[in-house]
Amino acid sequence: MADPSGTRRAIEENMLAIIDSAGVKESRDLHDDRMSFLEAVRMIPMLPTPRIYSAVFDIWRKDAGDLEAVMTCYQILTDLGKKYPRTYLSDSDKNARFGEGGKEVVVDKEVWSPFVVSFGGHVNESNSQNSNDLLDTNRFSLLLQEVVQALTEKESKDKHLSTILIKDMLLFEYLVNDIEKDFLPRHTVYKEVLNWTLLRESLLNKLVSSRRLPFKGFIKDCISVICNRVNLYDLKEDCDSSIKFGLSEIANKTHLSVQKLLILVMELDVIKIEAETFGYTSRADGMRTPALGIILDELMYNKDLIQSFLQGFSEAKWKLEIILQYFWMCFPKPSIKTRNSSKVGDNVTLGAVLTYVSDSKNNKRINRKITDVAMLLAYAFQVILYFYSLSPKYI
């Protein structure tokens, strides 16, 4: 019987030989070699080796001027992620769906990851022979900054720069999806067993807990994208119409990816606070301001942002929570603070907000702090009506 690992290594060597650029080659030849390699990866009948994954990722990141190669790399890695998930739920417990026991989170370390991070932000280079080409916390943060600049830039962009923007935005979308696919199975099991370790070891927690990540600036970058859904049709006349359309579509997807990332971080914060309450965390988990607190501070400090943020943020549950907490920050607080005092209020309801603002004295007080109370309430009622459309039992 043939050795499967030997077969994989042989396939790997043959495939990587396709893109061996030794010797002088024309750019067209290099393009053809890369496309032949990518087509071979698409047809491979087994899990690719980490070196093959890394080669595809390397073409994506470094060959920004070749839009065809960029799009092909994105599609291949996305398809492989669906076919060979790195983190998933086991189906061994047949009674799990009835609540008898629980599903188990499985992490297949044979499956390649685009990230190379560990808890605390230290790079574990033993995870990959090509770790220099992977994303650590700092590189991921810089990528987000580049995306923010691209999505908020008002100046015209030529065709070459537009291709680079497409590459960066597609890469960011792919990475956020990878983070989500690692987080959701862990979150599912956590709700059953309340085991903080599951989330502590998540890729998302490793990224946001890293000392190398300027977390406050990271959240502010997310807010900037949410508040600036700019039209990227403002390109030079020599730019292809297909590039214009592609930029617009990918920009919209990138906006949703930034929102998704922000929601995942807020969900992680909720779990961590719960774990702290039960004493499941340790000093090694560190302390930082929750993302929701940073969002509220930013919206309170820059009051002009609140309307554009609520226009750009579409997820109903967290949209309502942000509105209610925004009101709560403007409510009078007890003069004595306890060790449990927080910028975020627990169990703030729309009914409590309406009761407070319906009082004439309170209404005058809160209007001095919030420039447009009616606008906030209108957004809150929109969310309530959305929930009601899903289930009349909601209210």
Coordinates of C-alpha atoms in Angstrom, one line a residue:
M1 CA 0.0 0.0 0.0
A2 CA 1.4 3.4 -0.9
D3 CA 2.4 5.8 1.8
P4 CA -0.2 8.7 1.8
S5 CA 2.3 11.1 3.2
G6 CA 4.8 10.1 0.5
T7 CA 2.1 10.6 -2.2
R8 CA 1.3 14.1 -0.9
R9 CA 5.0 15.0 -0.8
A10 CA 5.4 13.8 -4.4
I11 CA 2.4 15.8 -5.6
E12 CA 3.7 18.8 -3.7
E13 CA 7.1 18.7 -5.4
N14 CA 5.6 18.3 -8.8
M15 CA 3.1 21.1 -8.3
L16 CA 5.6 23.6 -6.8
A17 CA 7.9 22.9 -9.7
I18 CA 5.4 24.6 -12.0
I19 CA 6.0 27.9 -10.4
D20 CA 9.8 27.6 -10.0
S21 CA 10.9 30.9 -11.5
A22 CA 14.6 30.0 -11.8
G23 CA 16.0 31.6 -14.8
V24 CA 14.9 34.6 -16.7
K25 CA 11.2 34.6 -17.8
E26 CA 8.9 37.0 -19.3
S27 CA 6.0 38.3 -17.2
R28 CA 3.5 36.6 -19.4
D29 CA 5.3 33.3 -18.8
L30 CA 5.2 33.8 -15.1
H31 CA 1.5 34.6 -15.3
D32 CA 0.9 31.4 -17.3
D33 CA 2.9 29.3 -14.8
R34 CA 1.0 30.7 -11.9
M35 CA -2.4 30.1 -13.5
S36 CA -1.3 26.5 -14.4
F37 CA -0.3 25.9 -10.8
L38 CA -3.6 27.4 -9.4
E39 CA -5.6 25.2 -11.8
A40 CA -3.6 22.1 -10.6
V41 CA -4.4 23.1 -7.0
R42 CA -8.1 23.4 -7.9
M43 CA -8.0 19.8 -9.3
I44 CA -6.0 18.2 -6.5
P45 CA -8.1 15.2 -5.0
M46 CA -6.8 15.5 -1.5
L47 CA -6.0 17.9 1.3
P48 CA -3.1 20.1 -0.1
T49 CA 0.1 20.3 1.9
P50 CA 0.9 23.5 3.9
R51 CA 3.5 24.4 1.3
I52 CA 0.9 24.3 -1.5
Y53 CA -1.5 26.4 0.6
S54 CA 1.3 28.9 1.3
A55 CA 2.3 29.1 -2.3
V56 CA -1.3 30.1 -3.3
F57 CA -1.4 32.6 -0.4
D58 CA 2.0 34.0 -1.5
I59 CA 0.7 34.5 -5.1
W60 CA -2.3 36.3 -3.8
R61 CA -0.4 38.7 -1.5
K62 CA 2.5 39.5 -3.8
D63 CA 1.0 39.4 -7.3
A64 CA -1.3 42.3 -6.7
G65 CA -1.1 43.6 -10.3
D66 CA -2.6 40.4 -11.7
L67 CA -6.4 40.6 -11.1
E68 CA -7.1 37.2 -12.6
A69 CA -4.6 35.5 -10.3
V70 CA -5.9 37.4 -7.2
M71 CA -9.5 36.4 -7.9
T72 CA -8.5 32.8 -8.6
C73 CA -6.5 32.5 -5.3
Y74 CA -9.4 34.0 -3.4
Q75 CA -11.8 31.4 -4.9
I76 CA -9.4 28.5 -4.4
L77 CA -8.7 29.2 -0.7
T78 CA -12.4 29.9 0.0
D79 CA -13.4 26.6 -1.6
L80 CA -10.7 24.7 0.3
G81 CA -11.8 26.2 3.5
K82 CA -15.3 24.9 3.0
K83 CA -14.1 21.4 1.9
Y84 CA -11.4 21.1 4.6
P85 CA -12.4 23.1 7.7
R86 CA -9.7 23.5 10.3
T87 CA -12.1 23.9 13.2
Y88 CA -15.5 22.1 13.3
L89 CA -17.9 20.2 15.6
S90 CA -17.6 16.5 15.8
D91 CA -20.7 14.3 15.1
S92 CA -19.6 11.5 17.4
D93 CA -22.3 12.2 20.0
K94 CA -25.6 11.3 18.4
N95 CA -27.6 12.5 21.4
A96 CA -26.0 16.0 21.4
R97 CA -28.9 17.6 19.6
F98 CA -31.1 16.4 22.5
G99 CA -28.9 18.1 25.0
E100 CA -27.5 14.8 26.4
G101 CA -23.8 15.6 26.5
G102 CA -22.5 18.0 23.9
K103 CA -20.6 18.3 20.6
E104 CA -16.8 18.5 20.7
V105 CA -14.7 21.1 19.0
V106 CA -12.2 19.5 16.7
V107 CA -9.1 21.4 15.5
D108 CA -7.4 19.6 12.5
K109 CA -3.8 20.8 12.8
E110 CA -3.1 19.2 9.4
V111 CA -5.2 22.0 7.8
W112 CA -3.3 25.1 6.9
S113 CA -4.1 28.5 8.5
P114 CA -3.3 31.9 7.1
F115 CA -2.5 33.1 10.6
V116 CA 0.6 32.4 12.8
V117 CA -0.3 33.7 16.2
S118 CA -0.4 32.2 19.7
F119 CA -1.9 33.5 23.0
G120 CA -0.2 36.6 24.1
G121 CA 0.8 37.6 20.6
H122 CA 4.0 35.5 20.3
V123 CA 4.6 34.0 16.9
N124 CA 4.9 30.3 16.9
E125 CA 7.0 29.8 13.8
S126 CA 7.0 26.0 14.2
N127 CA 3.5 26.0 12.9
S128 CA 4.7 26.7 9.4
Q129 CA 7.8 26.4 7.3
N130 CA 6.8 29.7 5.6
S131 CA 5.7 31.7 8.6
N132 CA 7.2 34.9 7.2
D133 CA 4.4 34.8 4.5
L134 CA 1.6 34.4 7.0
L135 CA -0.4 36.9 9.0
D136 CA 0.6 37.8 12.6
T137 CA -1.3 40.3 14.8
N138 CA 0.7 43.2 13.5
R139 CA 0.2 42.4 9.8
F140 CA -3.5 41.8 10.3
S141 CA -3.8 45.2 12.0
L142 CA -1.8 46.9 9.2
L143 CA -4.1 45.3 6.6
L144 CA -7.2 46.7 8.3
Q145 CA -5.6 50.1 8.3
E146 CA -4.9 49.8 4.6
V147 CA -8.5 48.8 4.0
V148 CA -9.8 51.7 6.1
Q149 CA -7.6 54.1 4.0
A150 CA -8.9 52.5 0.8
L151 CA -12.6 52.7 1.8
T152 CA -12.3 56.3 3.1
E153 CA -10.0 57.8 0.5
K154 CA -11.8 60.5 -1.5
E155 CA -9.2 60.9 -4.3
S156 CA -9.4 59.2 -7.7
K157 CA -7.7 55.9 -8.1
D158 CA -6.1 54.6 -11.3
K159 CA -6.5 51.0 -12.6
H160 CA -3.3 49.6 -11.0
L161 CA -4.1 51.0 -7.6
S162 CA -7.7 49.7 -7.9
T163 CA -6.4 46.2 -8.5
I164 CA -4.3 46.5 -5.3
L165 CA -7.4 47.7 -3.4
I166 CA -9.3 44.7 -4.7
K167 CA -6.5 42.4 -3.5
D168 CA -6.4 43.9 0.0
M169 CA -10.2 43.9 0.4
L170 CA -10.6 40.4 -0.8
L171 CA -7.8 39.3 1.5
F172 CA -9.4 41.0 4.5
E173 CA -12.8 39.4 3.7
Y174 CA -11.2 36.0 3.5
L175 CA -9.3 36.4 6.8
V176 CA -12.4 37.5 8.7
N177 CA -14.3 34.5 7.3
D178 CA -11.5 32.3 8.6
I179 CA -11.7 33.9 12.0
E180 CA -15.4 33.4 12.1
K181 CA -15.2 29.7 11.1
D182 CA -12.8 29.1 14.0
F183 CA -15.0 31.1 16.4
L184 CA -18.5 29.8 15.8
P185 CA -18.0 26.1 16.6
R186 CA -16.2 27.1 19.9
H187 CA -19.1 29.5 20.7
T188 CA -21.6 26.8 20.1
V189 CA -20.0 24.4 22.5
Y190 CA -19.2 27.1 25.1
K191 CA -23.0 27.8 25.4
E192 CA -23.4 24.2 26.5
V193 CA -20.5 23.7 28.8
L194 CA -19.3 27.2 29.8
N195 CA -15.7 26.2 29.2
W196 CA -13.7 29.5 28.7
T197 CA -10.7 27.6 27.4
L198 CA -12.5 26.9 24.2
L199 CA -12.7 30.7 23.5
R200 CA -9.4 31.5 25.1
E201 CA -7.7 29.4 22.4
S202 CA -9.7 30.8 19.6
L203 CA -7.9 32.6 16.8
L204 CA -10.0 35.8 17.5
N205 CA -9.0 35.9 21.1
K206 CA -5.3 35.4 20.3
L207 CA -5.5 38.3 17.9
V208 CA -7.3 40.8 20.1
S209 CA -5.5 39.8 23.3
S210 CA -2.1 40.4 21.7
R211 CA 0.0 43.1 23.2
R212 CA 1.1 43.9 19.6
L213 CA -2.4 45.0 18.7
P214 CA -3.4 48.6 19.4
F215 CA -6.9 47.5 20.4
K216 CA -8.5 50.9 20.8
G217 CA -7.2 52.0 17.4
F218 CA -8.2 48.7 15.9
I219 CA -11.9 49.3 17.0
K220 CA -11.7 52.9 15.8
D221 CA -10.6 51.6 12.4
C222 CA -13.7 49.4 12.3
I223 CA -15.9 52.3 13.3
S224 CA -14.4 54.4 10.4
V225 CA -15.4 51.8 7.9
I226 CA -18.9 51.5 9.3
C227 CA -19.3 55.3 9.2
N228 CA -17.9 55.8 5.7
R229 CA -19.7 53.7 3.1
V230 CA -18.1 55.7 0.3
N231 CA -18.8 55.2 -3.4
L232 CA -15.7 53.8 -5.1
Y233 CA -16.9 54.7 -8.6
D234 CA -14.7 57.8 -8.4
L235 CA -12.0 56.4 -10.6
K236 CA -10.0 57.8 -13.5
E237 CA -11.5 57.7 -17.0
D238 CA -8.9 55.1 -18.1
C239 CA -10.2 52.6 -15.5
D240 CA -12.2 49.7 -16.9
S241 CA -15.9 49.7 -16.1
S242 CA -15.4 46.1 -14.8
I243 CA -12.9 47.4 -12.3
K244 CA -15.3 50.1 -11.1
F245 CA -18.1 47.5 -10.7
G246 CA -15.7 45.1 -9.0
L247 CA -14.5 47.7 -6.5
S248 CA -18.0 48.7 -5.6
E249 CA -19.2 45.1 -5.0
I250 CA -16.1 44.1 -3.1
A251 CA -16.2 47.3 -1.0
N252 CA -19.7 46.5 0.1
K253 CA -18.6 43.0 1.1
T254 CA -15.6 44.4 2.9
H255 CA -17.9 46.7 4.8
L256 CA -20.0 43.7 5.9
S257 CA -16.7 41.9 6.9
V258 CA -15.7 44.8 9.1
Q259 CA -19.1 44.7 10.7
K260 CA -18.9 40.9 11.2
L261 CA -15.4 41.3 12.8
L262 CA -16.7 44.0 15.2
I263 CA -19.7 41.8 16.2
L264 CA -17.4 38.8 16.8
V265 CA -15.2 40.9 19.1
M266 CA -18.2 42.1 21.0
E267 CA -19.6 38.6 21.4
L268 CA -16.2 37.5 22.6
D269 CA -16.2 40.3 25.2
V270 CA -19.6 39.2 26.5
I271 CA -18.3 35.6 26.9
K272 CA -15.1 36.8 28.6
I273 CA -17.0 39.0 31.1
E274 CA -19.3 36.0 31.9
A275 CA -16.2 33.8 32.4
E276 CA -14.7 36.4 34.7
T277 CA -17.9 36.5 36.7
F278 CA -17.7 32.7 37.3
G279 CA -14.0 32.9 38.0
Y280 CA -12.9 30.9 34.9
T281 CA -10.3 33.5 33.7
S282 CA -6.8 34.1 35.0
R283 CA -4.3 36.9 35.1
A284 CA -2.9 35.5 31.8
D285 CA -6.1 36.5 30.0
G286 CA -5.2 40.1 30.6
M287 CA -7.6 43.1 30.9
R288 CA -8.8 45.6 28.2
T289 CA -11.7 47.8 27.6
P290 CA -14.5 45.9 25.9
A291 CA -15.2 46.8 22.3
L292 CA -18.7 48.1 23.1
G293 CA -17.2 50.5 25.6
I294 CA -14.8 51.9 23.0
I295 CA -17.6 52.3 20.5
L296 CA -19.8 54.2 22.9
D297 CA -16.9 56.4 24.0
E298 CA -16.1 57.2 20.4
L299 CA -19.8 58.0 19.5
M300 CA -20.2 60.1 22.6
Y301 CA -17.0 62.1 21.9
N302 CA -17.8 62.5 18.2
K303 CA -21.5 63.0 18.3
D304 CA -21.6 63.6 14.5
L305 CA -20.7 60.0 14.0
I306 CA -23.8 58.4 15.7
Q307 CA -26.2 58.8 12.7
S308 CA -23.7 57.6 10.1
F309 CA -22.7 54.7 12.3
L310 CA -26.3 53.6 12.8
Q311 CA -26.9 53.9 9.1
G312 CA -23.9 51.8 8.3
F313 CA -24.4 49.2 11.0
S314 CA -27.1 46.7 10.0
E315 CA -27.0 43.8 12.5
A316 CA -30.2 44.2 14.5
K317 CA -29.3 42.7 17.9
W318 CA -26.1 44.8 18.4
K319 CA -27.6 47.9 16.8
L320 CA -30.3 48.0 19.5
E321 CA -27.8 47.2 22.2
I322 CA -25.6 50.1 21.1
I323 CA -28.6 52.5 21.1
L324 CA -29.7 51.5 24.5
Q325 CA -26.2 51.7 26.0
Y326 CA -25.8 55.1 24.4
F327 CA -28.9 56.3 26.2
W328 CA -27.7 54.7 29.4
M329 CA -24.4 56.6 29.3
C330 CA -26.5 59.8 29.4
F331 CA -28.5 58.8 32.4
P332 CA -27.5 60.1 35.8
K333 CA -25.3 57.7 37.7
P334 CA -24.9 57.1 41.5
S335 CA -22.2 59.3 43.0
I336 CA -20.6 56.3 44.7
K337 CA -18.8 53.9 42.3
T338 CA -18.2 50.3 43.3
R339 CA -15.6 47.9 42.0
N340 CA -18.4 46.5 39.7
S341 CA -19.1 49.9 38.1
S342 CA -19.0 49.8 34.4
K343 CA -19.4 52.0 31.4
V344 CA -21.9 49.5 30.1
G345 CA -25.3 49.1 31.8
D346 CA -26.8 45.7 32.4
N347 CA -30.3 44.9 31.3
V348 CA -31.1 48.3 29.8
T349 CA -34.4 48.0 28.0
L350 CA -36.2 50.2 25.5
G351 CA -39.1 50.4 27.9
A352 CA -36.8 51.9 30.6
V353 CA -35.4 54.4 28.1
L354 CA -39.0 55.5 27.1
T355 CA -40.0 55.8 30.7
Y356 CA -37.0 58.0 31.4
V357 CA -37.3 60.3 28.4
S358 CA -41.1 60.7 28.8
D359 CA -40.6 62.7 32.0
S360 CA -40.3 66.4 31.1
K361 CA -37.4 67.1 33.4
N362 CA -35.5 64.1 32.3
N363 CA -36.2 65.0 28.7
K364 CA -34.7 68.4 29.0
R365 CA -31.6 66.9 30.7
I366 CA -31.0 64.2 28.1
N367 CA -31.5 66.6 25.2
R368 CA -28.5 68.6 26.5
K369 CA -26.4 65.4 26.0
I370 CA -28.0 63.9 23.0
T371 CA -28.6 66.1 20.0
D372 CA -31.2 64.0 18.3
V373 CA -33.2 61.8 20.7
A374 CA -35.9 61.2 18.2
M375 CA -33.4 59.8 15.7
L376 CA -32.1 57.3 18.1
L377 CA -35.6 56.2 19.1
A378 CA -36.5 55.9 15.5
Y379 CA -33.6 53.5 14.8
A380 CA -34.5 51.6 18.0
F381 CA -38.2 51.1 16.8
Q382 CA -37.0 50.0 13.4
V383 CA -35.1 47.2 15.1
I384 CA -38.1 46.3 17.2
L385 CA -40.3 46.2 14.1
Y386 CA -37.7 44.0 12.4
F387 CA -37.7 41.5 15.3
Y388 CA -41.5 41.6 15.3
S389 CA -41.6 40.7 11.6
L390 CA -39.6 37.6 12.4
S391 CA -41.7 36.6 15.4
P392 CA -44.8 38.5 16.6
K393 CA -44.1 36.9 20.0
Y394 CA -41.0 39.2 20.4
I395 CA -43.1 42.0 21.8

